[in-house]
Amino acid sequence: MSHSLYHVLGAKQFDRPTLDELFAASGEMERVVAEGGSNRFANKILTTLFFEASTRTRLSFEAAMHRLGGRVIGTENAAQFSSAIKGETLEDTIRIVSGYSDLIVMRHTEIGAAKQAASVATVPVINAGDGAGEHPTQALLDLYSIRKELGRIDGIRIAMIGDLANGRTVHSLSYMLANYKNVHIDFVAPDNVRIPIDVKRYLVEKGVSYEESTDLTAVAATADVVYQTRIQKERFLSLEEYEKASGKYTIDEALLGVLRPDSIILHPLPRAGEIEPSVDRDPRAAYFRQAQNGLYLRMALIEKCLQ
Amino acid sequence: MSHSLYHVLGAKQFDRPTLDELFAASGEMERVVAEGGSNRFANKILTTLFFEASTRTRLSFEAAMHRLGGRVIGTENAAQFSSAIKGETLEDTIRIVSGYSDLIVMRHTEIGAAKQAASVATVPVINAGDGAGEHPTQALLDLYSIRKELGRIDGIRIAMIGDLANGRTVHSLSYMLANYKNVHIDFVAPDNVRIPIDVKRYLVEKGVSYEESTDLTAVAATADVVYQTRIQKERFLSLEEYEKASGKYTIDEALLGVLRPDSIILHPLPRAGEIEPSVDRDPRAAYFRQAQNGLYLRMALIEKCLQ
Amino acid sequence: MSHSLYHVLGAKQFDRPTLDELFAASGEMERVVAEGGSNRFANKILTTLFFEASTRTRLSFEAAMHRLGGRVIGTENAAQFSSAIKGETLEDTIRIVSGYSDLIVMRHTEIGAAKQAASVATVPVINAGDGAGEHPTQALLDLYSIRKELGRIDGIRIAMIGDLANGRTVHSLSYMLANYKNVHIDFVAPDNVRIPIDVKRYLVEKGVSYEESTDLTAVAATADVVYQTRIQKERFLSLEEYEKASGKYTIDEALLGVLRPDSIILHPLPRAGEIEPSVDRDPRAAYFRQAQNGLYLRMALIEKCLQ
């Protein structure tokens, strides 16, 4: 990896000063968008290199680049580079694409792919998700949303709910929260998709307080942040088991009655029933504002990489 | 639906003054393109959200946005948003994409999808076709082409030919023609794909004169506009039946001899044999000029939505 | 074909003065990119019309257009235009797309498609590969790379290695080399994929010296340029035969010891094992610089077409 380039590869690379700087820049970007965009990267090209389709994430990065005056090339069909017929290594693909543009945003199916790409890239690489590995820009926009909504991250109680075994978002967010003081995490998951041991070990090592629970109502009553995630149907052995887990931790109007008035509900989206549509009208439902924050946060990251 | 936003959802929303204004603006756009484009929407972003591929329509909108100095993000792969795995509602997709851009052009497979999208969008939505429902921008460019080629729409005789049951284009065009005086429509269709009863009822209600016929030659002799459409092979029960219908209403050099010298031939394209290539050389063959008009008309619509 | 338009269709259209002019312009484009790009085509639109996916080539053209300030629309899904359902002719597609943009870059699966497109286009067409036919922009960037690396093309000895029967790149490059003096080509290929008779006839007619060989080591010792290509697995009758051929002509560290110190190794990429990764560190390994040259050469071609 070229040490003069700023890559965004994983949650653990971010320390407190970097996060503070990034969130201040994101706030500045809200102003830039409100004023109709900027031309500061008018001659720069972003390549979005998606080895699996993720249109929402791709569009978010592309909009961010355009709002800064930049240009975008890309594909959701990058898997053809390494297809059986063409058989190219990821390194060769990255070496070539590096020559076409000033920044690469990459989504890949395999853990570690972003790091591998950065090791040969001659331009910065932003990891937009690598398999079951990391999705650091999602965790960053989650944190930014908490700070913006609550005014602080230190001292919060956050409940993370859903498939905590397979959800890379909650892993990345847990790692990043270790930068803050007096954070308490309640993990609420069905038995077969509990938070992994290595996340828990990391939290212990960093002195972050956490508990595991199966009682959402009890946990929700004390939470500043309710971080709901999708129960991924395909992970369960039977539809019946899936539906039990899925139905168990739904955020509905009954739960709204339990939540503190100054708390917020976040979700990385898409949702598939685990937050009822009627909840959307509640001012604590912050998940669409959270998605919007992704634009500002990604603009700030692009600026950091291109500076 | 937010009433401060200007959405383009269906043919019936357009009254005569709006059409007049739009066609004047389209004429202005021809001048803009001839002079090398404009930068009036330099900081605006258009999202093309296609739940089914329609490259021609998508490219037409994207070119229109670029000719106005704007920027484009988008996908022909929008169906993945609502895929079995991700399972997101159209409303959620639109809420999020609204936050990335200033205007959404949407193509969908289901009737009413555009209206549903507009009901939650925070930016204008243009319907680029929703299933068997509407395709208002096609009807608008058809009308604009008639006005440009003939100098008027009032008083024309138009023959609509082909699969009039399934062709959403002829429905939208019929609705819009009801804004003009003394229009006469001749519907020429194979028996199993005749114009639907609700279109006829609308015309009766609005006082538009029409007839149904199976004799193209007789009808063509008096027409100002011959509006040919594709017979959609997949609607017929047997290939033999399809070929009989298809062959019956072909526009060929023999029919050119019957047509009035000041008439025009239109087609929404693509064509698949129902206009012979030799007809292209005739000055009355206006279908490629018509396709070109789509660019100007869509520029005018984008301007109307972004103003 | 409109004779006032400059199309790029095949290798044989390029004479020596045109090549000289193009390579001078490509050198100028390196300066333009180093200085942060240009805005000379700020209001122009390029359409990339790919009837088969070729993301690397597409991104290269799109980056070239952006570096010149231009705009890009396009699709890798152009095959849907001529799909069974829509059934449109290539000519109709090109007529319509011509109206949306200022330049078309087309990749197609069939020989002669680019010429067919140019015959009806109202804007310039650049052939980005038409089936087993031509890929002239690859041959141009190969030649430009030789001139840049060695300072000359006249008088070089070049070894072309690999599947010389099916590789359209080596055919186009051979045709173009006939513009230069005292060039000698050594064709090194497995028996079943030797250079075709019509290429050899053309070289004889133009007075270009060539030999066919199966001994890479002997040939490499005298070569100024070692032009390696991929052995296409799918052309061989058995995996065993493929692997024998593939293994036989690998460029590895042993071969580096045989190569002259002032020679270069080129490859159109992607590679699939026929150049070992350890070779990349050798300064004579010019294939990634060659890929980068594609950007400059394509910028020069775009400029030539749009002037």
Coordinates of N, CA and C in Angstrom, one line a residue, chain A residues 92-214:
Chain A
D92 N -4.2 -6.9 -11.1 CA -4.1 -6.3 -12.5 C -5.2 -5.4 -12.8
T93 N -6.5 -5.7 -12.5 CA -7.6 -4.8 -12.7 C -7.4 -3.5 -12.1
I94 N -6.9 -3.5 -10.8 CA -6.7 -2.2 -10.1 C -5.6 -1.4 -10.7
R95 N -4.5 -2.1 -11.1 CA -3.4 -1.4 -11.7 C -3.9 -0.6 -12.9
I96 N -4.7 -1.2 -13.7 CA -5.1 -0.6 -15.0 C -6.1 0.5 -14.7
V97 N -7.1 0.2 -13.8 CA -8.2 1.2 -13.5 C -7.6 2.4 -12.8
S98 N -6.5 2.2 -12.0 CA -5.8 3.3 -11.4 C -5.4 4.4 -12.4
G99 N -5.0 3.9 -13.6 CA -4.5 4.8 -14.6 C -5.6 5.7 -15.3
Y100 N -6.9 5.3 -15.0 CA -8.0 6.0 -15.7 C -8.6 7.1 -14.8
S101 N -8.3 7.1 -13.5 CA -9.1 7.9 -12.6 C -8.3 8.4 -11.4
D102 N -8.9 9.1 -10.5 CA -8.2 9.7 -9.4 C -8.6 9.1 -8.1
L103 N -9.6 8.2 -8.1 CA -10.2 7.6 -6.9 C -11.0 6.4 -7.3
I104 N -10.9 5.3 -6.5 CA -11.6 4.1 -6.8 C -12.5 3.8 -5.6
V105 N -13.8 3.6 -5.8 CA -14.7 3.1 -4.8 C -15.0 1.7 -5.2
M106 N -14.7 0.7 -4.3 CA -14.8 -0.7 -4.7 C -15.8 -1.5 -3.8
R107 N -16.6 -2.3 -4.3 CA -17.5 -3.2 -3.6 C -17.0 -4.6 -4.1
H108 N -16.8 -5.5 -3.2 CA -16.3 -6.8 -3.6 C -17.0 -7.9 -2.8
T109 N -16.9 -9.1 -3.2 CA -17.6 -10.2 -2.5 C -16.7 -10.9 -1.5
E110 N -15.4 -10.6 -1.5 CA -14.5 -11.3 -0.6 C -13.8 -10.4 0.4
I111 N -13.7 -11.0 1.6 CA -13.1 -10.3 2.7 C -11.6 -10.0 2.4
G112 N -11.2 -8.8 2.6 CA -9.8 -8.4 2.4 C -9.6 -7.8 1.0
A113 N -10.6 -7.8 0.1 CA -10.3 -7.4 -1.2 C -9.9 -5.9 -1.3
A114 N -10.5 -5.1 -0.5 CA -10.2 -3.7 -0.5 C -8.7 -3.5 -0.2
K115 N -8.2 -4.2 0.8 CA -6.8 -4.1 1.3 C -5.9 -4.5 0.1
Q116 N -6.3 -5.6 -0.5 CA -5.5 -6.1 -1.6 C -5.5 -5.1 -2.8
A117 N -6.6 -4.5 -3.0 CA -6.7 -3.5 -4.1 C -5.8 -2.3 -3.7
A118 N -5.8 -1.8 -2.5 CA -5.0 -0.7 -2.1 C -3.5 -1.0 -2.2
S119 N -3.2 -2.2 -2.0 CA -1.7 -2.6 -2.0 C -1.1 -2.3 -3.4
V120 N -1.9 -2.2 -4.5 CA -1.3 -2.0 -5.8 C -1.8 -0.7 -6.4
A121 N -2.9 -0.1 -5.9 CA -3.5 1.1 -6.5 C -2.5 2.3 -6.5
T122 N -2.6 3.1 -7.5 CA -1.8 4.3 -7.5 C -2.7 5.5 -7.2
V123 N -3.9 5.2 -6.9 CA -4.9 6.3 -6.4 C -5.6 5.7 -5.2
P124 N -6.2 6.6 -4.4 CA -6.9 6.1 -3.2 C -8.0 5.1 -3.5
V125 N -8.2 4.2 -2.6 CA -9.3 3.2 -2.7 C -10.2 3.4 -1.4
I126 N -11.5 3.4 -1.7 CA -12.5 3.4 -0.6 C -13.3 2.1 -0.7
N127 N -13.3 1.4 0.4 CA -14.0 0.1 0.6 C -15.5 0.4 0.8
A128 N -16.3 0.0 -0.2 CA -17.7 0.1 -0.1 C -18.4 -1.2 0.2
G129 N -17.6 -2.0 1.0 CA -18.1 -3.3 1.4 C -17.3 -4.4 0.7
D130 N -16.7 -5.3 1.6 CA -16.0 -6.4 1.0 C -16.5 -7.7 1.7
G131 N -17.4 -8.3 1.0 CA -18.0 -9.6 1.5 C -18.5 -9.4 3.0
A132 N -18.2 -10.5 3.8 CA -18.7 -10.4 5.2 C -17.7 -9.6 6.0
G133 N -16.8 -8.9 5.3 CA -15.7 -8.2 6.0 C -16.2 -6.8 6.6
E134 N -15.9 -5.8 5.9 CA -16.1 -4.4 6.5 C -17.0 -3.6 5.5
H135 N -17.6 -2.6 6.1 CA -18.4 -1.6 5.3 C -18.2 -0.3 6.0
P136 N -17.0 0.2 6.0 CA -16.7 1.3 6.9 C -17.5 2.6 6.7
T137 N -17.8 2.9 5.4 CA -18.5 4.1 5.2 C -19.9 4.1 5.8
Q138 N -20.5 2.9 5.9 CA -21.8 2.8 6.5 C -21.7 3.1 8.0
A139 N -20.7 2.5 8.6 CA -20.5 2.7 10.1 C -20.2 4.2 10.3
L140 N -19.4 4.9 9.4 CA -19.1 6.3 9.6 C -20.4 7.1 9.5
L141 N -21.3 6.8 8.6 CA -22.5 7.6 8.5 C -23.5 7.3 9.6
D142 N -23.4 6.1 10.2 CA -24.2 5.8 11.4 C -23.7 6.7 12.5
L143 N -22.4 6.7 12.7 CA -21.8 7.5 13.8 C -22.1 9.0 13.6
Y144 N -22.0 9.4 12.4 CA -22.3 10.9 12.1 C -23.7 11.2 12.4
S145 N -24.6 10.3 12.1 CA -26.0 10.5 12.3 C -26.3 10.5 13.8
I146 N -25.7 9.7 14.6 CA -25.8 9.7 16.1 C -25.4 11.1 16.6
R147 N -24.2 11.5 16.2 CA -23.7 12.8 16.7 C -24.6 14.0 16.3
K148 N -25.1 13.9 15.1 CA -25.9 15.0 14.6 C -27.3 15.0 15.3
E149 N -27.9 13.8 15.5 CA -29.2 13.7 16.1 C -29.2 14.0 17.6
L150 N -28.1 13.4 18.3 CA -28.1 13.5 19.8 C -27.1 14.6 20.3
G151 N -26.3 15.1 19.4 CA -25.3 16.1 19.8 C -24.1 15.5 20.5
R152 N -24.0 14.2 20.6 CA -22.9 13.6 21.3 C -22.8 12.1 20.9
I153 N -21.6 11.5 21.1 CA -21.5 10.0 21.0 C -21.0 9.5 22.4
D154 N -20.1 10.2 23.0 CA -19.7 9.8 24.4 C -20.9 9.6 25.3
G155 N -20.9 8.5 26.0 CA -21.9 8.3 27.0 C -23.2 7.7 26.5
I156 N -23.3 7.4 25.3 CA -24.6 6.9 24.8 C -24.8 5.4 25.2
R157 N -26.1 5.0 25.2 CA -26.5 3.6 25.3 C -27.1 3.3 24.0
I158 N -26.6 2.3 23.3 CA -27.1 1.9 22.0 C -27.5 0.4 22.0
A159 N -28.7 0.2 21.5 CA -29.2 -1.2 21.3 C -29.0 -1.6 19.9
M160 N -28.2 -2.7 19.6 CA -28.1 -3.2 18.2 C -28.9 -4.4 18.1
I161 N -29.8 -4.5 17.1 CA -30.8 -5.5 17.1 C -30.8 -6.2 15.7
G162 N -31.1 -7.5 15.8 CA -31.2 -8.3 14.5 C -30.2 -9.4 14.4
D163 N -29.8 -9.5 13.1 CA -28.8 -10.6 12.8 C -27.4 -10.0 13.0
L164 N -26.9 -10.2 14.3 CA -25.7 -9.6 14.7 C -24.5 -10.5 14.3
A165 N -24.8 -11.7 13.9 CA -23.7 -12.6 13.4 C -23.2 -12.2 12.0
N166 N -24.1 -12.0 11.1 CA -23.8 -11.8 9.7 C -23.7 -10.3 9.3
G167 N -24.3 -9.4 10.1 CA -24.4 -8.0 9.7 C -23.0 -7.3 9.9
R168 N -22.3 -7.1 8.8 CA -21.0 -6.4 8.9 C -21.1 -5.0 9.5
T169 N -22.3 -4.4 9.2 CA -22.5 -3.0 9.7 C -22.3 -2.9 11.2
V170 N -23.0 -3.8 12.0 CA -22.9 -3.7 13.4 C -21.5 -4.0 14.0
H171 N -20.7 -4.8 13.2 CA -19.3 -5.1 13.6 C -18.5 -3.8 13.5
S172 N -18.6 -3.2 12.3 CA -17.8 -2.0 12.0 C -18.2 -0.9 13.0
L173 N -19.5 -0.8 13.3 CA -20.0 0.3 14.2 C -19.5 0.0 15.6
S174 N -19.5 -1.2 16.0 CA -19.0 -1.5 17.4 C -17.5 -1.2 17.5
Y175 N -16.7 -1.5 16.5 CA -15.3 -1.1 16.5 C -15.1 0.4 16.6
M176 N -15.9 1.1 15.8 CA -15.7 2.6 15.8 C -16.1 3.2 17.2
L177 N -17.2 2.6 17.8 CA -17.7 3.2 19.0 C -16.6 3.1 20.1
A178 N -15.6 2.2 20.0 CA -14.6 2.0 21.0 C -13.7 3.3 21.1
N179 N -13.9 4.2 20.1 CA -13.2 5.5 20.2 C -13.8 6.5 21.2
Y180 N -15.0 6.1 21.7 CA -15.8 7.1 22.5 C -15.8 6.6 24.0
K181 N -16.1 7.6 24.9 CA -16.1 7.3 26.3 C -17.5 6.9 26.8
N182 N -17.5 5.9 27.7 CA -18.7 5.5 28.5 C -19.8 5.1 27.5
V183 N -19.5 4.5 26.5 CA -20.5 3.9 25.6 C -21.0 2.6 26.1
H184 N -22.3 2.3 26.1 CA -22.8 1.0 26.5 C -23.6 0.4 25.3
I185 N -23.2 -0.8 24.9 CA -24.0 -1.5 23.8 C -24.8 -2.6 24.4
D186 N -26.1 -2.7 24.0 CA -26.9 -3.9 24.2 C -27.1 -4.6 22.9
F187 N -26.6 -5.8 22.9 CA -26.8 -6.6 21.7 C -28.1 -7.5 21.8
V188 N -29.0 -7.3 20.9 CA -30.3 -8.0 21.0 C -30.5 -8.9 19.7
A189 N -30.3 -10.2 19.9 CA -30.3 -11.0 18.7 C -31.0 -12.4 18.9
P190 N -31.6 -13.0 17.9 CA -32.0 -14.3 18.1 C -30.8 -15.2 18.4
D191 N -31.0 -16.3 19.1 CA -30.0 -17.2 19.6 C -28.9 -17.6 18.5
N192 N -29.4 -17.9 17.3 CA -28.5 -18.4 16.3 C -27.8 -17.4 15.5
V193 N -28.0 -16.1 15.8 CA -27.2 -15.1 15.1 C -26.8 -14.0 16.1
R194 N -26.2 -14.5 17.2 CA -25.6 -13.6 18.2 C -24.3 -12.9 17.7
I195 N -24.0 -11.8 18.4 CA -22.8 -11.1 18.1 C -21.5 -12.0 18.2
P196 N -20.6 -12.0 17.3 CA -19.4 -12.9 17.3 C -18.5 -12.6 18.5
I197 N -17.8 -13.6 18.8 CA -16.8 -13.6 20.0 C -15.7 -12.6 19.7
D198 N -15.2 -12.4 18.5 CA -14.1 -11.5 18.2 C -14.5 -10.0 18.4
V199 N -15.8 -9.7 18.1 CA -16.3 -8.4 18.4 C -16.3 -8.1 19.9
K200 N -16.8 -9.1 20.6 CA -16.9 -9.0 22.1 C -15.5 -8.8 22.7
R201 N -14.5 -9.6 22.2 CA -13.2 -9.6 22.7 C -12.6 -8.2 22.5
Y202 N -12.9 -7.6 21.3 CA -12.3 -6.3 21.0 C -12.9 -5.2 21.9
L203 N -14.2 -5.4 22.2 CA -14.8 -4.4 23.1 C -14.3 -4.5 24.6
V204 N -14.0 -5.8 25.0 CA -13.4 -6.0 26.3 C -12.1 -5.3 26.4
E205 N -11.3 -5.6 25.3 CA -9.9 -5.1 25.3 C -9.9 -3.5 25.3
K206 N -10.9 -2.9 24.7 CA -11.0 -1.5 24.6 C -11.8 -0.9 25.8
G207 N -12.3 -1.7 26.7 CA -13.0 -1.2 27.8 C -14.4 -0.7 27.5
V208 N -15.0 -1.2 26.5 CA -16.4 -0.8 26.1 C -17.4 -1.8 26.9
S209 N -18.3 -1.2 27.5 CA -19.3 -1.9 28.3 C -20.4 -2.5 27.3
Y210 N -20.7 -3.8 27.5 CA -21.8 -4.3 26.6 C -22.5 -5.4 27.4
E211 N -23.8 -5.7 26.9 CA -24.5 -6.8 27.4 C -25.2 -7.5 26.3
E212 N -25.5 -8.8 26.4 CA -26.3 -9.5 25.4 C -27.7 -9.7 26.0
S213 N -28.7 -9.5 25.2 CA -30.1 -9.7 25.8 C -31.0 -10.3 24.7
T214 N -32.1 -10.8 25.1 CA -33.1 -11.2 24.1 C -34.4 -10.4 24.3

